[in-house]
Each structure stands twice: as C-alpha cells, then as structure tokens.
Tab-separated table of C-alpha atoms in Angstrom:
chain	number	residue	atom	x	y	z
A	1	MET	CA	15.281	-49.522	63.152
A	2	ASP	CA	17.911	-52.220	63.820
A	3	LEU	CA	20.737	-53.181	61.489
A	4	PRO	CA	19.054	-56.251	59.866
A	5	VAL	CA	16.055	-54.112	58.845
A	6	ILE	CA	18.370	-51.354	57.559
A	7	TRP	CA	20.255	-53.818	55.416
A	8	PHE	CA	17.044	-55.313	54.103
A	9	VAL	CA	16.137	-51.802	52.958
A	10	ILE	CA	19.609	-51.260	51.504
A	11	ILE	CA	19.343	-54.521	49.456
A	12	ALA	CA	15.936	-53.408	48.180
A	13	LEU	CA	17.497	-50.098	47.079
A	14	LEU	CA	20.326	-51.943	45.348
A	15	TRP	CA	17.850	-53.968	43.347
A	16	LEU	CA	16.034	-50.778	42.479
A	17	GLY	CA	19.229	-49.286	41.191
A	18	TYR	CA	20.007	-52.315	39.197
A	19	LEU	CA	16.640	-52.698	37.626
A	20	PHE	CA	16.455	-49.006	36.764
A	21	LEU	CA	19.915	-48.736	35.249
A	22	GLU	CA	20.337	-52.156	33.743
A	23	GLY	CA	16.671	-52.156	32.703
A	24	PHE	CA	17.111	-49.554	30.031
A	25	ASP	CA	20.293	-51.089	28.617
A	26	PHE	CA	18.577	-54.510	28.493
A	27	GLY	CA	15.838	-52.742	26.620
A	28	VAL	CA	18.317	-51.195	24.163
A	29	GLY	CA	19.758	-54.656	23.498
A	30	MET	CA	16.279	-56.163	23.005
A	31	LEU	CA	15.335	-53.462	20.541
A	32	LEU	CA	18.575	-53.576	18.614
A	33	PRO	CA	17.067	-55.438	15.574
A	34	VAL	CA	13.817	-53.510	15.806
A	35	LEU	CA	15.008	-49.881	15.850
A	36	GLY	CA	18.376	-50.452	14.201
A	37	ARG	CA	17.489	-50.680	10.546
A	38	ASP	CA	21.080	-50.597	9.290
A	39	GLU	CA	24.577	-50.906	10.683
A	40	THR	CA	24.887	-47.141	11.386
A	41	GLU	CA	21.654	-47.030	13.370
A	42	ARG	CA	22.644	-50.185	15.284
A	43	ARG	CA	25.883	-48.528	16.183
A	44	VAL	CA	23.964	-45.503	17.428
A	45	LEU	CA	21.852	-47.690	19.667
A	46	ILE	CA	24.893	-49.492	21.078
A	47	ASN	CA	26.775	-46.232	21.619
A	48	THR	CA	23.970	-44.890	23.784
A	49	ILE	CA	24.817	-47.497	26.423
A	50	GLY	CA	28.438	-48.136	25.465
A	51	PRO	CA	30.013	-45.998	28.224
A	52	VAL	CA	27.648	-47.130	30.997
A	53	TRP	CA	26.455	-50.768	30.535
A	54	ASP	CA	29.330	-52.328	32.462
A	55	GLY	CA	28.930	-49.860	35.337
A	56	ASN	CA	25.222	-50.709	35.501
A	57	GLU	CA	26.008	-54.399	35.997
A	58	VAL	CA	28.035	-53.515	39.088
A	59	TRP	CA	24.717	-52.946	40.878
A	60	LEU	CA	23.896	-56.631	40.448
A	61	LEU	CA	27.221	-57.705	41.930
A	62	VAL	CA	26.755	-55.350	44.908
A	63	ALA	CA	23.211	-56.519	45.486
A	64	ALA	CA	24.327	-60.183	45.500
A	65	GLY	CA	27.413	-59.364	47.600
A	66	ALA	CA	25.379	-57.422	50.165
A	67	THR	CA	22.930	-60.281	50.441
A	68	PHE	CA	25.828	-62.724	50.963
A	69	ALA	CA	27.396	-60.580	53.688
A	70	ALA	CA	24.269	-59.287	55.490
A	71	PHE	CA	21.979	-62.321	55.109
A	72	PRO	CA	24.104	-65.395	54.410
A	73	GLY	CA	21.131	-67.714	55.035
A	74	TRP	CA	19.048	-65.850	52.482
A	75	TYR	CA	21.882	-65.897	49.974
A	76	ALA	CA	22.591	-69.616	50.462
A	77	SER	CA	19.006	-70.751	50.168
A	78	LEU	CA	18.020	-68.517	47.212
A	79	PHE	CA	21.141	-68.872	45.141
A	80	SER	CA	21.375	-72.623	45.660
A	81	ALA	CA	17.719	-73.123	44.856
A	82	ALA	CA	17.959	-70.997	41.753
A	83	TYR	CA	21.397	-72.183	40.751
A	84	LEU	CA	20.522	-73.276	37.196
A	85	PRO	CA	18.445	-70.206	36.255
A	86	LEU	CA	21.139	-67.903	37.714
A	87	LEU	CA	23.845	-69.796	35.814
A	88	ILE	CA	21.957	-69.270	32.577
A	89	VAL	CA	21.631	-65.555	33.426
A	90	LEU	CA	25.388	-65.357	34.147
A	91	LEU	CA	26.291	-66.983	30.894
A	92	ALA	CA	24.006	-64.653	28.963
A	93	LEU	CA	25.543	-61.614	30.680
A	94	ILE	CA	29.064	-62.863	29.866
A	95	GLY	CA	28.084	-63.405	26.174
A	96	ARG	CA	26.478	-59.908	26.056
A	97	GLY	CA	29.617	-58.264	27.408
A	98	VAL	CA	31.838	-60.101	24.959
A	99	ALA	CA	29.507	-59.157	22.097
A	100	PHE	CA	29.731	-55.460	22.880
A	101	GLU	CA	33.539	-55.669	22.751
A	102	TYR	CA	33.953	-57.949	19.787
A	103	ARG	CA	31.284	-56.932	17.279
A	104	GLY	CA	33.477	-54.209	15.871
A	105	LYS	CA	36.730	-56.176	15.768
A	106	VAL	CA	36.188	-57.607	12.271
A	107	ASP	CA	34.986	-55.584	9.243
A	108	SER	CA	32.354	-58.157	8.248
A	109	ALA	CA	28.582	-57.843	8.108
A	110	ARG	CA	28.125	-61.473	9.014
A	111	TRP	CA	30.445	-61.139	11.966
A	112	ARG	CA	28.480	-58.187	13.327
A	113	ARG	CA	25.111	-59.889	12.744
A	114	ASN	CA	26.190	-62.901	14.768
A	115	TRP	CA	27.341	-60.748	17.670
A	116	ASP	CA	24.189	-58.689	17.428
A	117	ARG	CA	22.256	-61.888	17.966
A	118	VAL	CA	24.272	-62.556	21.091
A	119	ILE	CA	23.431	-59.024	22.343
A	120	VAL	CA	19.743	-59.593	21.786
A	121	ILE	CA	19.749	-62.990	23.521
A	122	GLY	CA	22.038	-61.671	26.246
A	123	SER	CA	19.481	-58.911	26.948
A	124	TRP	CA	16.306	-60.994	26.903
A	125	VAL	CA	17.603	-63.930	28.944
A	126	PRO	CA	18.851	-61.922	31.997
A	127	ALA	CA	15.750	-59.753	32.086
A	128	LEU	CA	13.492	-62.831	32.089
A	129	GLY	CA	15.777	-64.751	34.445
A	130	ILE	CA	16.150	-62.021	37.014
A	131	GLY	CA	12.402	-61.346	36.958
A	132	LEU	CA	11.789	-65.072	37.475
A	133	VAL	CA	14.162	-65.250	40.451
A	134	LEU	CA	13.042	-62.045	42.143
A	135	SER	CA	9.345	-62.869	41.873
A	136	THR	CA	9.988	-66.373	43.103
A	137	ASN	CA	11.733	-64.887	46.101
A	138	VAL	CA	8.638	-62.839	46.874
A	139	PHE	CA	6.141	-65.692	46.440
A	140	GLY	CA	8.375	-68.175	48.186
A	141	LEU	CA	10.331	-71.385	47.574
A	142	PRO	CA	9.716	-74.961	48.840
A	143	ILE	CA	12.532	-74.846	51.454
A	144	ASP	CA	12.750	-77.050	54.501
A	145	ALA	CA	13.808	-76.340	58.048
A	146	ASN	CA	17.455	-76.317	56.957
A	147	GLY	CA	16.816	-73.804	54.195
A	148	ASP	CA	17.335	-76.390	51.484
A	149	ARG	CA	15.118	-76.535	48.362
A	150	VAL	CA	12.796	-79.523	48.118
A	151	GLY	CA	12.285	-80.781	44.559
A	152	SER	CA	14.043	-80.192	41.231
A	153	ALA	CA	15.762	-77.032	40.113
A	154	PHE	CA	12.809	-75.699	38.065
A	155	SER	CA	9.900	-77.269	39.971
A	156	ALA	CA	10.061	-74.461	42.470
A	157	PHE	CA	9.170	-71.843	39.838
A	158	GLN	CA	5.422	-71.561	39.491
A	159	TRP	CA	3.329	-69.465	37.097
A	160	PRO	CA	3.384	-66.314	39.294
A	161	ALA	CA	7.185	-66.322	38.816
A	162	LEU	CA	6.669	-66.518	35.031
A	163	LEU	CA	4.517	-63.437	35.329
A	164	GLY	CA	7.367	-61.748	37.170
A	165	ALA	CA	9.769	-62.697	34.369
A	166	LEU	CA	7.414	-61.095	31.787
A	167	ALA	CA	7.010	-58.054	34.022
A	168	VAL	CA	10.744	-57.269	34.185
A	169	ALA	CA	11.242	-57.986	30.480
A	170	GLY	CA	8.219	-55.837	29.535
A	171	PHE	CA	9.376	-52.950	31.695
A	172	ALA	CA	12.884	-53.214	30.204
A	173	LEU	CA	11.433	-52.956	26.711
A	174	VAL	CA	9.511	-49.775	27.429
A	175	HIS	CA	12.274	-48.325	29.617
A	176	GLY	CA	14.763	-48.963	26.835
A	177	ALA	CA	12.600	-47.375	24.173
A	178	VAL	CA	12.046	-44.275	26.346
A	179	PHE	CA	15.816	-44.112	27.036
A	180	LEU	CA	16.559	-44.261	23.329
A	181	SER	CA	14.073	-41.485	22.640
A	182	LEU	CA	15.942	-39.471	25.321
A	183	LYS	CA	19.453	-40.257	24.075
A	184	THR	CA	19.138	-40.301	20.309
A	185	ALA	CA	18.316	-37.697	17.611
A	186	GLY	CA	16.489	-37.736	14.296
A	187	GLU	CA	14.459	-40.660	13.001
A	188	ILE	CA	15.652	-43.112	15.682
A	189	ARG	CA	14.348	-40.806	18.364
A	190	ALA	CA	10.934	-40.502	16.672
A	191	ARG	CA	10.685	-44.275	16.096
A	192	ALA	CA	11.733	-45.054	19.693
A	193	ARG	CA	9.140	-42.704	21.095
A	194	ALA	CA	6.380	-44.083	18.856
A	195	LEU	CA	7.354	-47.638	19.669
A	196	ALA	CA	7.307	-46.992	23.406
A	197	LEU	CA	3.828	-45.469	23.234
A	198	ARG	CA	2.546	-48.350	21.055
A	199	MET	CA	3.846	-51.242	23.126
A	200	ALA	CA	3.563	-49.811	26.678
A	201	PRO	CA	-0.020	-50.938	27.348
A	202	VAL	CA	0.821	-54.536	26.467
A	203	ALA	CA	4.429	-54.668	27.733
A	204	LEU	CA	3.582	-53.184	31.092
A	205	LEU	CA	0.443	-55.220	31.711
A	206	PRO	CA	2.380	-58.139	33.313
A	207	LEU	CA	3.880	-55.678	35.829
A	208	VAL	CA	0.425	-54.410	36.841
A	209	LEU	CA	-0.909	-57.976	37.122
A	210	LEU	CA	2.148	-58.928	39.248
A	211	LEU	CA	1.478	-56.013	41.683
A	212	VAL	CA	-2.186	-57.010	41.968
A	213	LEU	CA	-1.305	-60.658	42.574
A	214	VAL	CA	1.227	-59.729	45.280
A	215	GLN	CA	-1.245	-57.390	46.935
A	216	PHE	CA	-3.969	-60.000	47.132
A	217	GLY	CA	-1.597	-62.734	48.159
A	218	ASP	CA	0.864	-61.152	50.615
A	219	GLY	CA	0.216	-57.404	50.618
A	220	PHE	CA	-0.745	-55.154	53.471
A	221	THR	CA	-3.187	-52.262	53.598
A	222	TRP	CA	-0.373	-49.735	53.177
A	223	THR	CA	1.025	-51.412	50.064
A	224	VAL	CA	-2.011	-50.317	48.073
A	225	ALA	CA	-0.468	-46.802	48.090
A	226	PRO	CA	2.752	-47.672	46.166
A	227	ILE	CA	0.717	-49.732	43.704
A	228	ALA	CA	-1.469	-46.681	42.984
A	229	VAL	CA	1.713	-44.538	42.728
A	230	ALA	CA	3.224	-47.007	40.189
A	231	ILE	CA	0.114	-46.977	37.967
A	232	VAL	CA	-0.216	-43.243	38.089
A	233	ALA	CA	3.463	-42.758	37.362
A	234	VAL	CA	3.253	-44.987	34.263
A	235	VAL	CA	0.261	-43.037	32.951
A	236	VAL	CA	1.986	-39.693	33.548
A	237	ALA	CA	5.147	-40.961	31.943
A	238	LEU	CA	3.342	-41.993	28.767
A	239	LEU	CA	1.447	-38.719	28.618
A	240	ARG	CA	4.703	-36.742	28.946
A	241	LEU	CA	6.299	-38.935	26.325
A	242	ARG	CA	3.440	-38.257	23.966
A	243	VAL	CA	4.254	-34.535	24.003
A	244	GLY	CA	7.994	-35.043	23.536
A	245	ARG	CA	9.102	-34.762	27.191
A	246	GLU	CA	11.359	-37.806	27.163
A	247	GLY	CA	13.281	-36.859	30.290
A	248	GLN	CA	10.094	-36.527	32.342
A	249	ALA	CA	8.806	-39.804	30.915
A	250	PHE	CA	12.064	-41.527	31.827
A	251	ALA	CA	11.843	-40.117	35.418
A	252	GLY	CA	8.184	-41.225	35.585
A	253	LEU	CA	9.155	-44.793	34.810
A	254	GLY	CA	11.769	-44.552	37.510
A	255	VAL	CA	9.044	-43.570	40.034
A	256	ALA	CA	6.896	-46.462	38.869
A	257	LEU	CA	9.813	-48.884	39.327
A	258	ALA	CA	10.568	-47.488	42.800
A	259	ALA	CA	6.942	-47.950	43.821
A	260	THR	CA	7.027	-51.492	42.449
A	261	VAL	CA	10.140	-52.365	44.521
A	262	VAL	CA	8.518	-50.853	47.610
A	263	THR	CA	5.440	-53.009	47.048
A	264	LEU	CA	7.352	-56.252	46.438
A	265	PHE	CA	9.795	-55.867	49.363
A	266	GLY	CA	7.136	-54.428	51.571
A	267	ALA	CA	4.915	-57.511	51.015
A	268	LEU	CA	7.937	-59.697	51.591
A	269	PHE	CA	8.946	-58.182	54.959
A	270	PRO	CA	9.657	-59.421	57.634
A	271	ASP	CA	10.509	-62.549	55.646
A	272	VAL	CA	13.449	-62.477	53.273
A	273	LEU	CA	12.556	-65.866	51.687
A	274	PRO	CA	9.162	-67.402	52.520
A	275	SER	CA	8.813	-71.189	52.565
A	276	THR	CA	5.861	-72.582	50.650
A	277	LEU	CA	6.169	-75.890	52.605
A	278	ASP	CA	5.646	-74.461	56.052
A	279	PRO	CA	5.680	-70.768	57.165
A	280	ALA	CA	7.732	-71.834	60.162
A	281	PHE	CA	10.616	-72.674	57.747
A	282	SER	CA	10.610	-69.165	56.271
A	283	LEU	CA	13.792	-67.110	56.501
A	284	THR	CA	13.322	-63.708	58.141
A	285	VAL	CA	15.396	-60.623	58.666
A	286	ASP	CA	16.189	-61.886	62.151
A	287	ASN	CA	17.033	-65.548	61.641
A	288	ALA	CA	18.919	-65.121	58.313
A	289	SER	CA	21.040	-62.128	59.175
A	290	SER	CA	24.707	-61.882	60.054
A	291	SER	CA	26.010	-60.914	63.485
A	292	PRO	CA	25.606	-57.304	64.686
A	293	TYR	CA	29.409	-56.867	64.404
A	294	THR	CA	29.435	-57.882	60.719
A	295	LEU	CA	26.464	-55.627	59.904
A	296	GLY	CA	28.152	-52.785	61.767
A	297	VAL	CA	31.355	-53.080	59.818
A	298	MET	CA	29.335	-53.281	56.584
A	299	SER	CA	27.463	-50.155	57.483
A	300	TRP	CA	30.661	-48.136	57.965
A	301	VAL	CA	32.099	-49.356	54.651
A	302	ALA	CA	28.858	-48.513	52.911
A	303	LEU	CA	28.722	-45.062	54.561
A	304	PHE	CA	32.034	-44.041	53.059
A	305	GLY	CA	32.099	-46.162	49.889
A	306	THR	CA	28.615	-45.578	48.509
A	307	PRO	CA	28.887	-41.765	47.970
A	308	ALA	CA	32.138	-42.254	46.046
A	309	VAL	CA	30.506	-44.786	43.710
A	310	LEU	CA	27.415	-42.682	43.221
A	311	VAL	CA	29.478	-39.586	42.403
A	312	TYR	CA	31.597	-41.447	39.907
A	313	GLN	CA	28.631	-43.090	38.164
A	314	GLY	CA	26.753	-39.801	38.175
A	315	TRP	CA	29.760	-38.079	36.636
A	316	THR	CA	29.871	-40.732	33.894
A	317	TYR	CA	26.283	-40.128	32.919
A	318	TRP	CA	26.870	-36.344	32.967
A	319	VAL	CA	29.871	-36.620	30.634
A	320	PHE	CA	27.920	-38.743	28.145
A	321	ARG	CA	24.635	-36.904	28.518
A	322	LYS	CA	24.306	-35.589	24.940
A	323	ARG	CA	22.122	-37.098	22.219
A	324	ILE	CA	23.656	-39.354	19.561
A	325	GLY	CA	22.557	-39.435	15.912
A	326	THR	CA	23.619	-41.129	12.744
A	327	ASP	CA	25.674	-38.091	11.821
A	328	HIS	CA	27.989	-38.827	14.802
A	329	ILE	CA	28.823	-42.306	13.463
A	330	PRO	CA	31.558	-42.651	10.805
A	331	PRO	CA	30.616	-44.751	7.763
A	332	VAL	CA	31.199	-48.476	7.841
A	333	HIS	CA	33.120	-50.108	4.964
A	334	VAL	CA	31.901	-53.670	4.528
A	335	PRO	CA	34.003	-55.741	2.102
C-alpha cells in the first residue's frame, strides 16, 4: 500500500472519529429543548458534553488539514465548490461554541433561552451541512479538467446529497439520545432511552437509504458486507438499549457508523472527488496527492503525534465518565 492510499484511509478514519464524537454532542444540542424540560435539566444535558465538545471539533480541523496537506487538489476543488455551505457550517459552529460559554454569564431566563436557541441551530446546521458536503463528495461534483466547479454554489448539490444531510442529522439525533441515556441518571436517562427507541426507525432510515443508493450507484461487491454490518449493528444496538445496556448500544452505533464510513469511502476509491461532467476529470488518490516527500514527513508526524492526542482525549473521557443527574446541579436563581 503506497502513501497516497494510506493517507486516503487515514482521512477516512479522521472523518469516522469526527462523526462519532461530534455526532453525539450535535445530538445533545438538537435534543436540548426536547429532553431539557427546565433549566436544571438543560444544564445537565449541556454538562454531559461540556468537557469534551471542543476537543471533538478538533477532529474536523485535523480531517480538513490532512486533506489540505495530503491531497491539495482534493481540498482545493471540494472546499472551493462547497464554499458557501461550509461557510454556513463554520458560522454555526462558532455560534454554538460562543453559546456554550455565554449562556451562563447572565442570570436571566431570557438570556439563556436565546443562547439555547443558538445551541440548537448550531447543532442542526453543521450536522446537515457536513452530511450534505460529504455525500456530495461521494456522488461527485460538476468539476472540469482544472478541478473547478461548473455552475452556481448550490447547483452542484442534488437530491442524493440532501439524503446524506438527513442521514447525518438523523444519526446524530439517535446517537445523542443514546449518549444521554449513558451519561445521565434518573428521569432524563429514562426519557432519553425511550426517545432513542421511538425515533430510531425514522431517524436512521435516511442512512440506510443512502447506503443502498451508494451501493447501487458506485458500490462494489465487497461493499455489501459493511452495509450488512451497519444494519445488523443498528438492530443490535437498539435491542441492547431496550434492556438498559446503554454502553453496548452506544458501541453498536459506533460499529454501524464505522461500517458506513467503510462503505462510502470504499465506493469512492480510487477517486477522491468524482466529476459528474466527465469521469476523465475526476480527482484520484494518484493525481490529487502531494509529493512522496510531503506524505512521508506527514506520516512521521502522525506516527508520533496521533498516540499523544488519543491518550489525552481518552483520559479526558475517563475523568468525566460518571453519570450526571439533576442532584449534581446547584439551583438557579432567576430574578
């Protein structure tokens, strides 16, 4: 396996890490007004992701940075073609981060409600936007021989990409509800588990349809296997959740997501960005990659840097592993 292929796999793993980690905290933000019936419960929900949400976003930066360094042609064509959607995602992420920090700065119910709205919007928009861009990357963009997009900023996004947006958002909803059932205690835990079981068949349907569409459009014989694994993993996760095994359900959703990423990137390979105008214009792991020297330097940096990052982030989750309940939250005094 040569370096361009290795870095293609690494970028797929980075997106897997981002979608798994940021997926559940997007879900928590989406469910804030649904499961948080009062201020104390909303603070419980936010505190479940408070120590980790910013670290989870680092995976997005690393995935984008690795694409820029390892496949500059891929980065240039995709990010320029999807400039406006990605800008909207970025603004939503900025607003979401500010909301986490500022909602508790003023002792006012109205102040907190406004920032809660920003958290909800800042969770829905990135989930939908990232799903839109990633699925468009798999289905292809109208790029010419120079790698430039042909047409307007949003004309390149067809209905399969909208299905991808719904797939990521739906997965985040279920993932977030299962995470909350794993991290909270008391009534919130019971409501989160019941909500996950209730909405999973509908929320995860776009993901299943996306996998089927990719398989019939660009899949290979071997990609049937990860699709089957994804479906089985979701079923097992929901069965384990039904009997109160939230940790196993959470892991099951992780397996389903991993199988999904294998399917999408497997169907994409050896392209990194297909052209819908002419297959000859498609960017591949060979014609879009950096020089062997650049990829070699990146590999050595990743070899030593990645374990340190994983150990630190793993330690963070271990320190904050315990459940949170309303009894852990001091009362709020609203004037």
